[in-house]
Amino acid sequence: MSETQFKFDKAIWKTVSSIKRGGVMSYGQVARIAGYPRHARMVSKAMSRSAEPLPWYRVVKSDRTLAFEVGSTAYHKQKNLLEKEGVQFIGGKVVPVDSDEGKDLDELLWGPPE
DNA sequence: CCCTTGACTATCT
DNA sequence: GAGATAGCCAAGG
């Protein structure tokens, strides 16, 4: 494994680990904060390569939907882990815990706007 | 070196 | 607002 790649991985891991419990971050955001703009696609690889357990499930797509195919095993696994941390799912999109307080009660009761 | 792939993103129809 | 299109960039065949 090259030196530059190790540096990249480390930066990604550090950034992912910094995501607060109950919060989420997009791939592009993680890449940017780690110091590697436009490397969104590489973030997934870096996480897969991680030896240490990482809160990979706190990383979602830019539109706040999960990156996996809906209905897939991985999709449900990630959804479970997030919900266990208090993250809600509305209309297939995640809603971080700190965001639901400002949310309209209507939407929570009536469900997702289709 | 060319081509394909992918846990992505932004923009246009 | 969903689907198509075009960028993006490292890896691997």
PDB file of C-alpha atoms in Angstrom, chain A:
ATOM      1  CA  MET A   1       0.000   0.000   0.000  1.00  0.00           C
ATOM      2  CA  SER A   2       1.419   3.373  -1.029  1.00  0.00           C
ATOM      3  CA  GLU A   3       2.290   6.081   1.429  1.00  0.00           C
ATOM      4  CA  THR A   4      -0.058   8.618  -0.080  1.00  0.00           C
ATOM      5  CA  GLN A   5      -2.918   6.185   0.101  1.00  0.00           C
ATOM      6  CA  PHE A   6      -2.237   5.477   3.760  1.00  0.00           C
ATOM      7  CA  LYS A   7      -2.274   9.200   4.437  1.00  0.00           C
ATOM      8  CA  PHE A   8      -5.550   9.513   2.580  1.00  0.00           C
ATOM      9  CA  ASP A   9      -7.140   6.631   4.476  1.00  0.00           C
ATOM     10  CA  LYS A  10      -6.022   8.041   7.795  1.00  0.00           C
ATOM     11  CA  ALA A  11      -7.473  11.443   7.018  1.00  0.00           C
ATOM     12  CA  ILE A  12     -10.764   9.856   6.014  1.00  0.00           C
ATOM     13  CA  TRP A  13     -10.938   7.644   9.080  1.00  0.00           C
ATOM     14  CA  LYS A  14     -10.208  10.563  11.340  1.00  0.00           C
ATOM     15  CA  THR A  15     -12.944  12.633   9.737  1.00  0.00           C
ATOM     16  CA  VAL A  16     -15.516   9.830   9.825  1.00  0.00           C
ATOM     17  CA  SER A  17     -14.711   9.127  13.471  1.00  0.00           C
ATOM     18  CA  SER A  18     -15.325  12.772  14.253  1.00  0.00           C
ATOM     19  CA  ILE A  19     -18.965  12.572  13.226  1.00  0.00           C
ATOM     20  CA  LYS A  20     -21.060  13.089  16.317  1.00  0.00           C
ATOM     21  CA  ARG A  21     -23.398  10.369  17.532  1.00  0.00           C
ATOM     22  CA  GLY A  22     -26.779  10.839  15.916  1.00  0.00           C
ATOM     23  CA  GLY A  23     -25.295  12.923  13.126  1.00  0.00           C
ATOM     24  CA  VAL A  24     -24.517  12.203   9.505  1.00  0.00           C
ATOM     25  CA  MET A  25     -22.135  13.514   6.872  1.00  0.00           C
ATOM     26  CA  SER A  26     -22.101  13.149   3.102  1.00  0.00           C
ATOM     27  CA  TYR A  27     -19.277  11.455   1.202  1.00  0.00           C
ATOM     28  CA  GLY A  28     -18.312  14.698  -0.460  1.00  0.00           C
ATOM     29  CA  GLN A  29     -18.309  16.493   2.860  1.00  0.00           C
ATOM     30  CA  VAL A  30     -16.070  13.902   4.473  1.00  0.00           C
ATOM     31  CA  ALA A  31     -13.655  14.083   1.558  1.00  0.00           C
ATOM     32  CA  ARG A  32     -13.589  17.872   1.621  1.00  0.00           C
ATOM     33  CA  ILE A  33     -13.084  18.151   5.374  1.00  0.00           C
ATOM     34  CA  ALA A  34     -10.378  15.487   5.260  1.00  0.00           C
ATOM     35  CA  GLY A  35      -8.554  17.710   2.808  1.00  0.00           C
ATOM     36  CA  TYR A  36      -9.326  15.845  -0.411  1.00  0.00           C
ATOM     37  CA  PRO A  37     -12.024  17.689  -2.386  1.00  0.00           C
ATOM     38  CA  ARG A  38     -13.794  15.740  -5.167  1.00  0.00           C
ATOM     39  CA  HIS A  39     -12.775  12.412  -3.668  1.00  0.00           C
ATOM     40  CA  ALA A  40     -16.264  11.385  -2.597  1.00  0.00           C
ATOM     41  CA  ARG A  41     -15.981   8.078  -4.431  1.00  0.00           C
ATOM     42  CA  MET A  42     -12.734   7.263  -2.675  1.00  0.00           C
ATOM     43  CA  VAL A  43     -14.246   7.687   0.765  1.00  0.00           C
ATOM     44  CA  SER A  44     -16.093   4.395   0.498  1.00  0.00           C
ATOM     45  CA  LYS A  45     -12.929   2.558  -0.437  1.00  0.00           C
ATOM     46  CA  ALA A  46     -11.023   4.094   2.448  1.00  0.00           C
ATOM     47  CA  MET A  47     -13.718   3.019   4.881  1.00  0.00           C
ATOM     48  CA  SER A  48     -13.770  -0.511   3.471  1.00  0.00           C
ATOM     49  CA  ARG A  49     -10.044  -0.736   3.991  1.00  0.00           C
ATOM     50  CA  SER A  50     -10.290   0.288   7.631  1.00  0.00           C
ATOM     51  CA  ALA A  51      -9.019  -2.324  10.065  1.00  0.00           C
ATOM     52  CA  GLU A  52     -10.539  -0.535  13.030  1.00  0.00           C
ATOM     53  CA  PRO A  53     -14.341  -0.478  13.388  1.00  0.00           C
ATOM     54  CA  LEU A  54     -15.518   2.834  11.985  1.00  0.00           C
ATOM     55  CA  PRO A  55     -18.916   4.577  12.231  1.00  0.00           C
ATOM     56  CA  TRP A  56     -19.209   4.156   8.471  1.00  0.00           C
ATOM     57  CA  TYR A  57     -22.976   4.110   8.755  1.00  0.00           C
ATOM     58  CA  ARG A  58     -22.956   7.803   9.625  1.00  0.00           C
ATOM     59  CA  VAL A  59     -21.855   8.567   6.080  1.00  0.00           C
ATOM     60  CA  VAL A  60     -24.682   9.043   3.561  1.00  0.00           C
ATOM     61  CA  LYS A  61     -25.137  10.526   0.104  1.00  0.00           C
ATOM     62  CA  SER A  62     -25.436  14.253  -0.518  1.00  0.00           C
ATOM     63  CA  ASP A  63     -29.234  14.020  -0.668  1.00  0.00           C
ATOM     64  CA  ARG A  64     -29.207  12.234   2.706  1.00  0.00           C
ATOM     65  CA  THR A  65     -30.369   8.892   1.356  1.00  0.00           C
ATOM     66  CA  LEU A  66     -28.282   5.777   1.985  1.00  0.00           C
ATOM     67  CA  ALA A  67     -25.706   4.796  -0.595  1.00  0.00           C
ATOM     68  CA  PHE A  68     -26.871   1.186  -0.805  1.00  0.00           C
ATOM     69  CA  GLU A  69     -29.702  -0.183  -2.880  1.00  0.00           C
ATOM     70  CA  VAL A  70     -33.029   0.117  -1.084  1.00  0.00           C
ATOM     71  CA  GLY A  71     -34.036  -3.271   0.289  1.00  0.00           C
ATOM     72  CA  SER A  72     -30.509  -4.665   0.295  1.00  0.00           C
ATOM     73  CA  THR A  73     -29.034  -6.278   3.404  1.00  0.00           C
ATOM     74  CA  ALA A  74     -26.470  -3.528   3.811  1.00  0.00           C
ATOM     75  CA  TYR A  75     -29.182  -0.905   3.519  1.00  0.00           C
ATOM     76  CA  HIS A  76     -31.128  -2.318   6.440  1.00  0.00           C
ATOM     77  CA  LYS A  77     -28.002  -2.849   8.497  1.00  0.00           C
ATOM     78  CA  GLN A  78     -27.046   0.806   8.142  1.00  0.00           C
ATOM     79  CA  LYS A  79     -30.612   1.946   8.791  1.00  0.00           C
ATOM     80  CA  ASN A  80     -30.735  -0.088  12.009  1.00  0.00           C
ATOM     81  CA  LEU A  81     -27.441   1.240  13.305  1.00  0.00           C
ATOM     82  CA  LEU A  82     -28.540   4.809  12.631  1.00  0.00           C
ATOM     83  CA  GLU A  83     -31.933   4.395  14.221  1.00  0.00           C
ATOM     84  CA  LYS A  84     -30.231   2.919  17.260  1.00  0.00           C
ATOM     85  CA  GLU A  85     -28.494   6.283  17.613  1.00  0.00           C
ATOM     86  CA  GLY A  86     -31.725   8.196  17.345  1.00  0.00           C
ATOM     87  CA  VAL A  87     -31.570   9.069  13.665  1.00  0.00           C
ATOM     88  CA  GLN A  88     -34.972   9.067  12.031  1.00  0.00           C
ATOM     89  CA  PHE A  89     -35.880   8.139   8.472  1.00  0.00           C
ATOM     90  CA  ILE A  90     -38.481  10.210   6.697  1.00  0.00           C
ATOM     91  CA  GLY A  91     -39.282   9.520   3.091  1.00  0.00           C
ATOM     92  CA  GLY A  92     -36.140   7.409   2.757  1.00  0.00           C
ATOM     93  CA  LYS A  93     -34.006  10.317   3.932  1.00  0.00           C
ATOM     94  CA  VAL A  94     -32.200  10.488   7.247  1.00  0.00           C
ATOM     95  CA  VAL A  95     -33.014  13.182   9.766  1.00  0.00           C
ATOM     96  CA  PRO A  96     -30.249  13.793  12.345  1.00  0.00           C
ATOM     97  CA  VAL A  97     -31.442  13.942  15.954  1.00  0.00           C
ATOM     98  CA  ASP A  98     -30.457  17.552  16.416  1.00  0.00           C
ATOM     99  CA  SER A  99     -32.564  18.513  13.436  1.00  0.00           C
ATOM    100  CA  ASP A 100     -35.845  16.926  14.432  1.00  0.00           C
ATOM    101  CA  GLU A 101     -36.580  19.475  17.125  1.00  0.00           C
ATOM    102  CA  GLY A 102     -37.129  22.195  14.597  1.00  0.00           C
ATOM    103  CA  LYS A 103     -39.202  19.857  12.472  1.00  0.00           C
ATOM    104  CA  ASP A 104     -42.893  20.330  11.944  1.00  0.00           C
ATOM    105  CA  LEU A 105     -44.964  17.965  14.054  1.00  0.00           C
ATOM    106  CA  ASP A 106     -47.251  17.421  11.089  1.00  0.00           C
ATOM    107  CA  GLU A 107     -44.542  15.751   9.082  1.00  0.00           C
ATOM    108  CA  LEU A 108     -43.599  13.452  11.924  1.00  0.00           C
ATOM    109  CA  LEU A 109     -47.216  12.385  12.394  1.00  0.00           C
ATOM    110  CA  TRP A 110     -48.309  12.211   8.785  1.00  0.00           C
ATOM    111  CA  GLY A 111     -45.117  10.673   7.514  1.00  0.00           C
ATOM    112  CA  PRO A 112     -43.017  11.589   4.524  1.00  0.00           C
ATOM    113  CA  PRO A 113     -44.255  14.011   1.895  1.00  0.00           C
ATOM    114  CA  GLU A 114     -44.539  11.904  -1.214  1.00  0.00           C
TER     115      GLU A 114
END
